[in-house]
PDB file of C-alpha atoms in Angstrom:
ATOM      1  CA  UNK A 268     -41.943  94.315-202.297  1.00  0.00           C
ATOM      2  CA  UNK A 269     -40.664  95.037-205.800  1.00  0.00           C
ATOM      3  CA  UNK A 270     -41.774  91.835-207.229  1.00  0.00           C
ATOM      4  CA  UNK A 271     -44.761  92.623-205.486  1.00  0.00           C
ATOM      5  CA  UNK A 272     -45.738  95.797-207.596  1.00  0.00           C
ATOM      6  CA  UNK A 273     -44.020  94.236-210.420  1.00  0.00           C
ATOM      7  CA  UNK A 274     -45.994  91.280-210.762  1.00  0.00           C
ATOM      8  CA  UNK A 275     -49.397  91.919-208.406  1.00  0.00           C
ATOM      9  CA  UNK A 276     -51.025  88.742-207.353  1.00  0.00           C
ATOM     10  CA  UNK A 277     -53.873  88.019-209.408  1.00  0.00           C
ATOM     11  CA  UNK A 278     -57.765  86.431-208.729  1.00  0.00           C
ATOM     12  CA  UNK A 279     -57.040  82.491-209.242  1.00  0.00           C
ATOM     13  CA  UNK A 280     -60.620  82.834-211.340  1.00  0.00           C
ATOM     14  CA  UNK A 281     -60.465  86.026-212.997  1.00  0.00           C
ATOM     15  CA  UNK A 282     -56.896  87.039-212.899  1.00  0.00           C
ATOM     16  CA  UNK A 283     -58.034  90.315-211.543  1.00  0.00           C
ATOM     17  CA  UNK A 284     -55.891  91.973-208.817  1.00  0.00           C
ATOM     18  CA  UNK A 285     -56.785  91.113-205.312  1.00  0.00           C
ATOM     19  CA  UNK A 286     -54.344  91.497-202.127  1.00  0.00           C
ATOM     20  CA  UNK A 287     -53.192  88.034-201.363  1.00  0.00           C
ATOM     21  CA  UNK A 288     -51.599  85.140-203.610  1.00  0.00           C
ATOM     22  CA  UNK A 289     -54.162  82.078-203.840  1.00  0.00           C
ATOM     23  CA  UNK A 290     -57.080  84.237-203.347  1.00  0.00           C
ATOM     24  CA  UNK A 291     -60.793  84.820-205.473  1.00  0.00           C
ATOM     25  CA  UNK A 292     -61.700  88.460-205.858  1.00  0.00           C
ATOM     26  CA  UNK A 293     -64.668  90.092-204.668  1.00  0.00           C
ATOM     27  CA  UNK A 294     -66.300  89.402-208.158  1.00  0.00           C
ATOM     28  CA  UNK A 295     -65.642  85.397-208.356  1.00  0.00           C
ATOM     29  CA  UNK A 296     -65.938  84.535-204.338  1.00  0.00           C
ATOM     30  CA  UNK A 297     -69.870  84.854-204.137  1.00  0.00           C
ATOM     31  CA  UNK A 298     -69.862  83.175-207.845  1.00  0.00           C
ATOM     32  CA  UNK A 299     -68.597  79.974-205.738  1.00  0.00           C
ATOM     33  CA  UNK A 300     -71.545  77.966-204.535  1.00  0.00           C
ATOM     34  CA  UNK A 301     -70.760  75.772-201.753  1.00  0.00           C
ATOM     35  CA  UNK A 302     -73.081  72.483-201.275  1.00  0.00           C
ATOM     36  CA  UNK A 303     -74.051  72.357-197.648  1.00  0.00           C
ATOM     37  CA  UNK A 304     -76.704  70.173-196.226  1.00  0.00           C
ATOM     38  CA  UNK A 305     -79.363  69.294-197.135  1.00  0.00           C
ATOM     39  CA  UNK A 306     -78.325  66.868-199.732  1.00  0.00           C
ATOM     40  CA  UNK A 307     -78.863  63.159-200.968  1.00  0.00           C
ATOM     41  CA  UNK A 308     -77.198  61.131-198.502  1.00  0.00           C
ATOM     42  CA  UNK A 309     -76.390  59.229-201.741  1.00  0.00           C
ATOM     43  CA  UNK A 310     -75.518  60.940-204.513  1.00  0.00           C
ATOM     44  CA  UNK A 311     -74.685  64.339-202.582  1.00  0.00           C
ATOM     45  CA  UNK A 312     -77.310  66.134-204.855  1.00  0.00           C
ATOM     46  CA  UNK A 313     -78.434  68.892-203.072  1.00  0.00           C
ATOM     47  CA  UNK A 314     -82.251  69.791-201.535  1.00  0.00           C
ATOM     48  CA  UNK A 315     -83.767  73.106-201.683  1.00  0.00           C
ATOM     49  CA  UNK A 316     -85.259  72.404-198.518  1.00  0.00           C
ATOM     50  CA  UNK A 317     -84.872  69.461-195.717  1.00  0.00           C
ATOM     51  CA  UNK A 318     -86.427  66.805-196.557  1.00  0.00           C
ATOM     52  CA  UNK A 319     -85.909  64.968-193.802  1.00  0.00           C
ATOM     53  CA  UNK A 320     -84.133  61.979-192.847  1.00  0.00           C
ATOM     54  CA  UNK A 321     -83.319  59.431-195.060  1.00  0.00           C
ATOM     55  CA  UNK A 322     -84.614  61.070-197.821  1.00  0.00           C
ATOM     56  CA  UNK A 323     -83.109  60.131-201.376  1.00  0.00           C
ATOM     57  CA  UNK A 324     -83.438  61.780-204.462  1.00  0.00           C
ATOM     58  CA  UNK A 325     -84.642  60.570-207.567  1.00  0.00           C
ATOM     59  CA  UNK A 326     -81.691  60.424-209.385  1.00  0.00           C
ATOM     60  CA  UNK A 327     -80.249  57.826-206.415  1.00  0.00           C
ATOM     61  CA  UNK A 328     -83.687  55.810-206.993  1.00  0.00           C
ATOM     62  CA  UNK A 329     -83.872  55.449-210.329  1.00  0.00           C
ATOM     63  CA  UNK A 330     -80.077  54.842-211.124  1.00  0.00           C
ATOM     64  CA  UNK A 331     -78.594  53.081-207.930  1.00  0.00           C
ATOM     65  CA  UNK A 332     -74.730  53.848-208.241  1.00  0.00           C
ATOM     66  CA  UNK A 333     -72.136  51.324-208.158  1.00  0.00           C
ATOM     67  CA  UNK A 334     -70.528  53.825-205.376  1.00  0.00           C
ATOM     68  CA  UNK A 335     -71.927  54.084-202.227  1.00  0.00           C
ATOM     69  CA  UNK A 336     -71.474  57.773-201.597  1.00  0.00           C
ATOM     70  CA  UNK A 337     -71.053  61.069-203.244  1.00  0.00           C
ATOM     71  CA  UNK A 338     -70.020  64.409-202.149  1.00  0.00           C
ATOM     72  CA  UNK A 339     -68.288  67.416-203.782  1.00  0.00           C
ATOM     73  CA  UNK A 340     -67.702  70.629-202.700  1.00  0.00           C
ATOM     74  CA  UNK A 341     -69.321  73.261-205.035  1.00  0.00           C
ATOM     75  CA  UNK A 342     -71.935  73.477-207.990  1.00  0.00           C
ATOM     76  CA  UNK A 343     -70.226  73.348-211.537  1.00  0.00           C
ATOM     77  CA  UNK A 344     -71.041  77.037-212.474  1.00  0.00           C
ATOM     78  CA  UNK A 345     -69.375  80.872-212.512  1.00  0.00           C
ATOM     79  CA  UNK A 346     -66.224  80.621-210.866  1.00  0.00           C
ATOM     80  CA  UNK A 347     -66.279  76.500-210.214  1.00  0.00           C
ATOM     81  CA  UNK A 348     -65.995  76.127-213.691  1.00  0.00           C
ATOM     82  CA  UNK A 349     -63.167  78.701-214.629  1.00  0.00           C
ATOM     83  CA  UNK A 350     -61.411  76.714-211.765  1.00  0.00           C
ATOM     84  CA  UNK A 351     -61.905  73.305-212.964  1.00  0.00           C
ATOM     85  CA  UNK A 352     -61.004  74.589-217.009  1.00  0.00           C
ATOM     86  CA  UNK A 353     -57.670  76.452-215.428  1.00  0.00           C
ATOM     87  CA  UNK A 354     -56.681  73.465-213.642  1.00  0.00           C
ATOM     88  CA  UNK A 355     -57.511  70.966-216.333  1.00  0.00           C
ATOM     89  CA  UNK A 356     -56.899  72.860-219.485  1.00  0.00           C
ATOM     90  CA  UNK A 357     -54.790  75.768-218.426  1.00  0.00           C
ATOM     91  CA  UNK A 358     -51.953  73.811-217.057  1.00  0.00           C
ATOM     92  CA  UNK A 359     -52.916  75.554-213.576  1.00  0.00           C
ATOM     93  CA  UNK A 360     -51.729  73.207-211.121  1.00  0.00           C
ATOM     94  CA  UNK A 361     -50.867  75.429-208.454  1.00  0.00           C
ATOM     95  CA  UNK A 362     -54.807  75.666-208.264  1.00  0.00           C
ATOM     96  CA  UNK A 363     -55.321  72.357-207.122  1.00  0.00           C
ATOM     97  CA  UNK A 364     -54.006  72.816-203.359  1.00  0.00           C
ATOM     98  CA  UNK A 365     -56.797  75.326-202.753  1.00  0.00           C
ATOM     99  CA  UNK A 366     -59.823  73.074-204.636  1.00  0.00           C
ATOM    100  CA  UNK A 367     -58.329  70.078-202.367  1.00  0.00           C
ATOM    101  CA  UNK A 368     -58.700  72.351-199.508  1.00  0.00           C
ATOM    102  CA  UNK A 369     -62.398  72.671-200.310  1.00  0.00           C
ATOM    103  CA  UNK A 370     -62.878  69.176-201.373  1.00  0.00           C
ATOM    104  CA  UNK A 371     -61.878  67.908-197.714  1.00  0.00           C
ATOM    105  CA  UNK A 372     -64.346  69.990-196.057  1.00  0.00           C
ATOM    106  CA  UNK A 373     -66.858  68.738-198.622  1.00  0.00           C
ATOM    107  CA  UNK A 374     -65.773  64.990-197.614  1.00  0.00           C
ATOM    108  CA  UNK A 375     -64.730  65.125-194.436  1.00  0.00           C
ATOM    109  CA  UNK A 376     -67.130  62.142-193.121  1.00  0.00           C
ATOM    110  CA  UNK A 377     -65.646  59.714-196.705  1.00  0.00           C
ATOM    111  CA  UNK A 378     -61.898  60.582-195.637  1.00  0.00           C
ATOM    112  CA  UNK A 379     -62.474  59.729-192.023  1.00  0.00           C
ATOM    113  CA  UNK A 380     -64.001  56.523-192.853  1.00  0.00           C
ATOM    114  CA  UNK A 381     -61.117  55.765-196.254  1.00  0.00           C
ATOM    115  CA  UNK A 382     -58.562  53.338-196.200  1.00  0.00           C
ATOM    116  CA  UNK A 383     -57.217  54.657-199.816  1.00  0.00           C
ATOM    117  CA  UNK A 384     -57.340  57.278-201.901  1.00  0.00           C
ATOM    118  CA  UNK A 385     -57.666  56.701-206.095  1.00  0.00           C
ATOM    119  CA  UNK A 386     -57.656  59.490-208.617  1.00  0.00           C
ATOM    120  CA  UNK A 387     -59.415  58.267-211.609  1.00  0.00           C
ATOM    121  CA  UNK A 388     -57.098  57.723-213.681  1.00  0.00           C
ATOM    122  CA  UNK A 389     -56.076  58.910-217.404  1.00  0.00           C
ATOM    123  CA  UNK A 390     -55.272  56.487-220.743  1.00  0.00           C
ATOM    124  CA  UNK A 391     -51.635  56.812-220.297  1.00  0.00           C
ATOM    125  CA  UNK A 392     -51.959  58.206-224.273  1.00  0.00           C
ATOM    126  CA  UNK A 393     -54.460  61.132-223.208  1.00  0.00           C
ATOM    127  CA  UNK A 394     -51.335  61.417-219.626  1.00  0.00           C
ATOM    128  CA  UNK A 395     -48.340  61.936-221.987  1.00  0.00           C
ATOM    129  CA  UNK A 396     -50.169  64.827-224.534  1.00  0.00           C
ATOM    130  CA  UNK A 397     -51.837  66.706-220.975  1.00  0.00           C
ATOM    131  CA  UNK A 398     -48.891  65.824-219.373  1.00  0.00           C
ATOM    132  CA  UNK A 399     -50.113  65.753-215.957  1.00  0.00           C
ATOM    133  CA  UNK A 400     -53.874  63.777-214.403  1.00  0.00           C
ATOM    134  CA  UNK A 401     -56.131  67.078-212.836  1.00  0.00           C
ATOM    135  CA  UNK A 402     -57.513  63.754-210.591  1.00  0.00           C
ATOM    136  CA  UNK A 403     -54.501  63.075-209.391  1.00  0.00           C
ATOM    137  CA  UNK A 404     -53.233  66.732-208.480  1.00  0.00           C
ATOM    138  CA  UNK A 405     -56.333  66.996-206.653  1.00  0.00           C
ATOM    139  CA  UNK A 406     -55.825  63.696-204.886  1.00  0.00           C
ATOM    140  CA  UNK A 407     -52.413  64.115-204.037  1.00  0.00           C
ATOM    141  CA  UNK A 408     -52.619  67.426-202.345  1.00  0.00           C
ATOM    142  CA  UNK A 409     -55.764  65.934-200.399  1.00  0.00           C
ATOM    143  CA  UNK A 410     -54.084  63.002-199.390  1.00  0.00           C
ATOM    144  CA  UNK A 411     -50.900  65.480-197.655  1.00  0.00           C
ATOM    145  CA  UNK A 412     -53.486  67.010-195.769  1.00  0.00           C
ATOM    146  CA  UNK A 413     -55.026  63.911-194.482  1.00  0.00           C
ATOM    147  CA  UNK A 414     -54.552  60.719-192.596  1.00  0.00           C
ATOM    148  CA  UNK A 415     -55.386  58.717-195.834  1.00  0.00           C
ATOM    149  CA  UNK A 416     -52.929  57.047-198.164  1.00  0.00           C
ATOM    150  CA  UNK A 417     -52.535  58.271-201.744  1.00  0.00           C
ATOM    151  CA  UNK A 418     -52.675  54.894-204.298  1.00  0.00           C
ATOM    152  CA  UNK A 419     -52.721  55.791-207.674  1.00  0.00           C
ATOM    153  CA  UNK A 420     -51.344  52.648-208.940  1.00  0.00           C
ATOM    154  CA  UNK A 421     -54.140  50.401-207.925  1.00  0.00           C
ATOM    155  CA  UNK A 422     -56.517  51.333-210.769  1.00  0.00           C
ATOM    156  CA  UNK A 423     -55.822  52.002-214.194  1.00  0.00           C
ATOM    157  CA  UNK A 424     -57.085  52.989-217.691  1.00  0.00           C
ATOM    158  CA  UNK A 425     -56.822  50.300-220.073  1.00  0.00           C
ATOM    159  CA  UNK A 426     -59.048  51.815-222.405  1.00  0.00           C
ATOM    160  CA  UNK A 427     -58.731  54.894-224.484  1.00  0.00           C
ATOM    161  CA  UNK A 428     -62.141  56.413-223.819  1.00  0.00           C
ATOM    162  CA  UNK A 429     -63.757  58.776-226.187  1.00  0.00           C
ATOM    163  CA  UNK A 430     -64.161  62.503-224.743  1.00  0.00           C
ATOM    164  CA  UNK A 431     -67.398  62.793-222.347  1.00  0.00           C
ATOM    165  CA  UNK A 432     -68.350  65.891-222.681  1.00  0.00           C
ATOM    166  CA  UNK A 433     -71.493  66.100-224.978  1.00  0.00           C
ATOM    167  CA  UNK A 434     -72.753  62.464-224.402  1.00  0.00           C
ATOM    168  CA  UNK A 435     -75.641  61.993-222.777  1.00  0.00           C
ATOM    169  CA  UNK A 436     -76.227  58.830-219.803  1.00  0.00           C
ATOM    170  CA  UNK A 437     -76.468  56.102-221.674  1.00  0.00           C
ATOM    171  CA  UNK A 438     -73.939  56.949-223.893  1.00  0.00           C
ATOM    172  CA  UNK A 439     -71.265  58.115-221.297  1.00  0.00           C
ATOM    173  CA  UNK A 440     -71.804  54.632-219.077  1.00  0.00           C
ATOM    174  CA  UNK A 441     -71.342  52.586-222.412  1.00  0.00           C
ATOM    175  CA  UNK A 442     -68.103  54.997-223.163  1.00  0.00           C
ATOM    176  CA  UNK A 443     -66.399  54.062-219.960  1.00  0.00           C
ATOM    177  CA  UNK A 444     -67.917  50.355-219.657  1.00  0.00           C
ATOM    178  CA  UNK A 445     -64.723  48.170-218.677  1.00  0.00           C
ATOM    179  CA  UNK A 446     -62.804  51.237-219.080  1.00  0.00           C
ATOM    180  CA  UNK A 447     -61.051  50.389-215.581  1.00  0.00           C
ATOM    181  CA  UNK A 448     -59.249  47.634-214.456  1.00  0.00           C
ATOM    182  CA  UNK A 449     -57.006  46.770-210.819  1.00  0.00           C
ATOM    183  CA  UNK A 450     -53.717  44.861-211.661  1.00  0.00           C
ATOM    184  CA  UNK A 451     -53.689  41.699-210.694  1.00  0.00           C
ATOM    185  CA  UNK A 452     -50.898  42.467-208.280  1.00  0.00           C
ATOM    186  CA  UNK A 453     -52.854  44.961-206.132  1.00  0.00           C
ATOM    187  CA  UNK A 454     -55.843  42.986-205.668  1.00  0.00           C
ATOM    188  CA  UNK A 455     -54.846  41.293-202.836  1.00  0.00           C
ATOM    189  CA  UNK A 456     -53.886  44.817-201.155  1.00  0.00           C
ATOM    190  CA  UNK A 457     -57.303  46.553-201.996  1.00  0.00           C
ATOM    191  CA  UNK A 458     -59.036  43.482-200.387  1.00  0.00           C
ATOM    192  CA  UNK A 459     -61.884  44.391-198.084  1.00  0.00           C
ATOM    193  CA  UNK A 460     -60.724  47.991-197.897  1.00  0.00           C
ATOM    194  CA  UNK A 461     -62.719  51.370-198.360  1.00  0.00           C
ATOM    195  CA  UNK A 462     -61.681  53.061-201.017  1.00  0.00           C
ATOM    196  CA  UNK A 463     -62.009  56.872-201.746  1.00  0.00           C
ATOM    197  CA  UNK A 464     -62.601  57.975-205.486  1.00  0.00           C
ATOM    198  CA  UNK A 465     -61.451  61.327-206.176  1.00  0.00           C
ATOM    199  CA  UNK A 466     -62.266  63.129-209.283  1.00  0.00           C
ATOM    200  CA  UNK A 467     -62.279  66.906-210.585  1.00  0.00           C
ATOM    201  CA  UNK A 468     -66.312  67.038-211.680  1.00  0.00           C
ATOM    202  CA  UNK A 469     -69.371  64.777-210.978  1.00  0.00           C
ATOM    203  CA  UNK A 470     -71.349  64.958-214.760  1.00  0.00           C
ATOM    204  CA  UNK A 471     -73.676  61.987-214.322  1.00  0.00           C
ATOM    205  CA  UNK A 472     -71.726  59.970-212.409  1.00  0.00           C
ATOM    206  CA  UNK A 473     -70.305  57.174-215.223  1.00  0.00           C
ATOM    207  CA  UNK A 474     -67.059  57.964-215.214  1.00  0.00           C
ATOM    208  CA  UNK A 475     -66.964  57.458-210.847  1.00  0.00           C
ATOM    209  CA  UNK A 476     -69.419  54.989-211.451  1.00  0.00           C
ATOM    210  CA  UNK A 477     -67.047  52.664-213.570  1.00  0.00           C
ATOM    211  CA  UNK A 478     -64.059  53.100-211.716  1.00  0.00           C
ATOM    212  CA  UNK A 479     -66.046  52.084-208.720  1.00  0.00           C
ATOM    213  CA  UNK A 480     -67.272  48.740-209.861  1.00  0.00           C
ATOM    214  CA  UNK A 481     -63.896  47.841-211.478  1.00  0.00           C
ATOM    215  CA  UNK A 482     -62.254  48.576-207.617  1.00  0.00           C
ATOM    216  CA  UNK A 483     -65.395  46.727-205.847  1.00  0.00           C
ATOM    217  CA  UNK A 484     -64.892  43.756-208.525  1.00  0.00           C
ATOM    218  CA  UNK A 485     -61.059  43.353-207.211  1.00  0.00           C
ATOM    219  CA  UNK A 486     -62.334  43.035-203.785  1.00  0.00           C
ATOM    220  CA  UNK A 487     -62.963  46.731-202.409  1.00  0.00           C
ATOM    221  CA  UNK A 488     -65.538  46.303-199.721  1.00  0.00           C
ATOM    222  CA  UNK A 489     -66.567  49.997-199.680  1.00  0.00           C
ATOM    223  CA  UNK A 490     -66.314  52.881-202.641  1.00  0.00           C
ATOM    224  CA  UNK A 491     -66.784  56.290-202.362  1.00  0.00           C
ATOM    225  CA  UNK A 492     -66.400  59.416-204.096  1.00  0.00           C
ATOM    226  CA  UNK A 493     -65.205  62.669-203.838  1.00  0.00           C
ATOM    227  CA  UNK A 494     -65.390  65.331-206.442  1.00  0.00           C
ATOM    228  CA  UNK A 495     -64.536  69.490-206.749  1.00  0.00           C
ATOM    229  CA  UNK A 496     -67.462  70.098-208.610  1.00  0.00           C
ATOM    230  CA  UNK A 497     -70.596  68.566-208.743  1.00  0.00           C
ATOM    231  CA  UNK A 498     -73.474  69.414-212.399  1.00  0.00           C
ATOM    232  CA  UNK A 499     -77.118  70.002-211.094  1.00  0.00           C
ATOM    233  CA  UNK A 500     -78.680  71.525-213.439  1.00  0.00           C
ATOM    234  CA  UNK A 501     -81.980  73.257-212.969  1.00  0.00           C
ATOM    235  CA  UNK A 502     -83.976  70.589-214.078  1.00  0.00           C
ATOM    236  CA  UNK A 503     -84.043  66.919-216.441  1.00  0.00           C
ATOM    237  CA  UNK A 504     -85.822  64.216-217.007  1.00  0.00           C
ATOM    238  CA  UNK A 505     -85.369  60.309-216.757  1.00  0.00           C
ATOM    239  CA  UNK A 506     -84.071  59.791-219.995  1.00  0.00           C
ATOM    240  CA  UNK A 507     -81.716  62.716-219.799  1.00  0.00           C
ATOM    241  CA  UNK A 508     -78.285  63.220-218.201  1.00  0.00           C
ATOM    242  CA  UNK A 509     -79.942  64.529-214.882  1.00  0.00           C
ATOM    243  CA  UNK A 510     -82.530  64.564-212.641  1.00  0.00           C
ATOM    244  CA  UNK A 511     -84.961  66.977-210.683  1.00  0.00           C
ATOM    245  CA  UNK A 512     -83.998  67.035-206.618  1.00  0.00           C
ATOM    246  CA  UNK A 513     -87.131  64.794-205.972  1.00  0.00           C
ATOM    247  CA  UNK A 514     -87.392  61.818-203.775  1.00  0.00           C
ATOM    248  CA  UNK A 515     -88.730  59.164-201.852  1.00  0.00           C
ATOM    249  CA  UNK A 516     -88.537  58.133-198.535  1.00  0.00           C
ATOM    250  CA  UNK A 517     -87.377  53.895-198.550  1.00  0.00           C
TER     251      UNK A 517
END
């Protein structure tokens, strides 16, 4: 009880003081936007309205993913983002149980299906300055709650990438080109298996996108990915980073 009023539990967003350890405050909760159906059964982009069955959105059309799924839990915005910046940049790994928590909701129909679960992973020169992988908190603390097992080893960085944020498509997909690799010893254990990508935020998919065809290449007969946060911004064009939530039925 002293430690209690000594040290108050704070908002995991805001820091404010709210009643329970772990918890958002009444400011950041309705900040967090969930992505519930209806979506891309694709690229997990989400509709404004049903579209109906089978119904992809433009983004899936124009720039078919080397992944064959995508879902993450929330929109990258408000309190999402002060999540994904504590846990990444704040050293806030206690916050990763709780975004895993959300995550497996968001991908309950991948994990069900998974045989493994990959974090992407980090140039082990950008590991030993953060000190820690944010994709591989996340993963880890998904894969305790679940029935799928946690392989971290089987990909790898063997490329010091340059930071993402600020390219745009083209240039992130030519950043990470051949940027991931499966040892030669795993191959034979990834063989024909579904594999599970998991990843703190879905930009425009290269980063997912690269680790996925490097894990399909070694023999992976399924890839799919599972992010916190997912960018959908209002609207973009084809030659941007992003695209409107417009489809076709095929």
């Amino acid at each position: 009880m002293a430690g209690r009023l000594l040290f108050p539990p704070t908002c995991i967003g805001c820091r404010r003081i709210v009643a329970e350890p772990g918890a958002l405050c009444a400011h950041c909760w309705p900040a967090l936007r969930f992505i519930e159906v209806p979506f891309c059964p694709v690229m997990g982009t989400p509709f404004q309205y049903d579209m109906g069955e089978g119904f992809l959105s433009l983004e899936a059309i124009a720039f078919p993913p080397h992944f064959d799924r995508a879902r993450a839990a929330v929109l990258y915005d408000g309190a999402a983002r002060q999540l994904v910046r504590g846990l990444k940049y704040g050293d806030r790994t206690d916050l990763a149980p709780l975004m895993a928590g959300w995550m497996l909701r968001a991908g309950s129909e991948l994990l069900r299906e998974a045989d493994m679960l990959v974090p992407v992973p980090l140039h082990w020169r950008r590991f030993l300055s953060r000190r820690f992988n944010q994709s591989a908190e996340l993963g880890r603390a998904i894969a305790r709650r679940s029935d799928v097992v946690f392989a971290p080893e089987v990909l790898v960085r063997r490329k010091k990438t340059k930071q993402q944020v600020g390219l745009r498509r083209k240039a992130r997909e030519d950043n990470v080109r051949s940027a991931f690799a499966v040892p030669e010893k795993f191959k034979a254990r990834i063989r024909g298996k579904r594999m599970l990508v998991v990843d703190d935020v879905y930009t425009t998919g290269a980063t997912v996108g690269a680790a996925a065809r490097a894990l399909k290449r070694a023999g992976a007969s399924h890839v799919d990915v599972l992010t916190f946060a997912r960018v959908v911004p209002e609207s973009a064009d084809l030659d941007g980073d992003f695209l409107p939530d417009e489809g076709m039925h095929i």
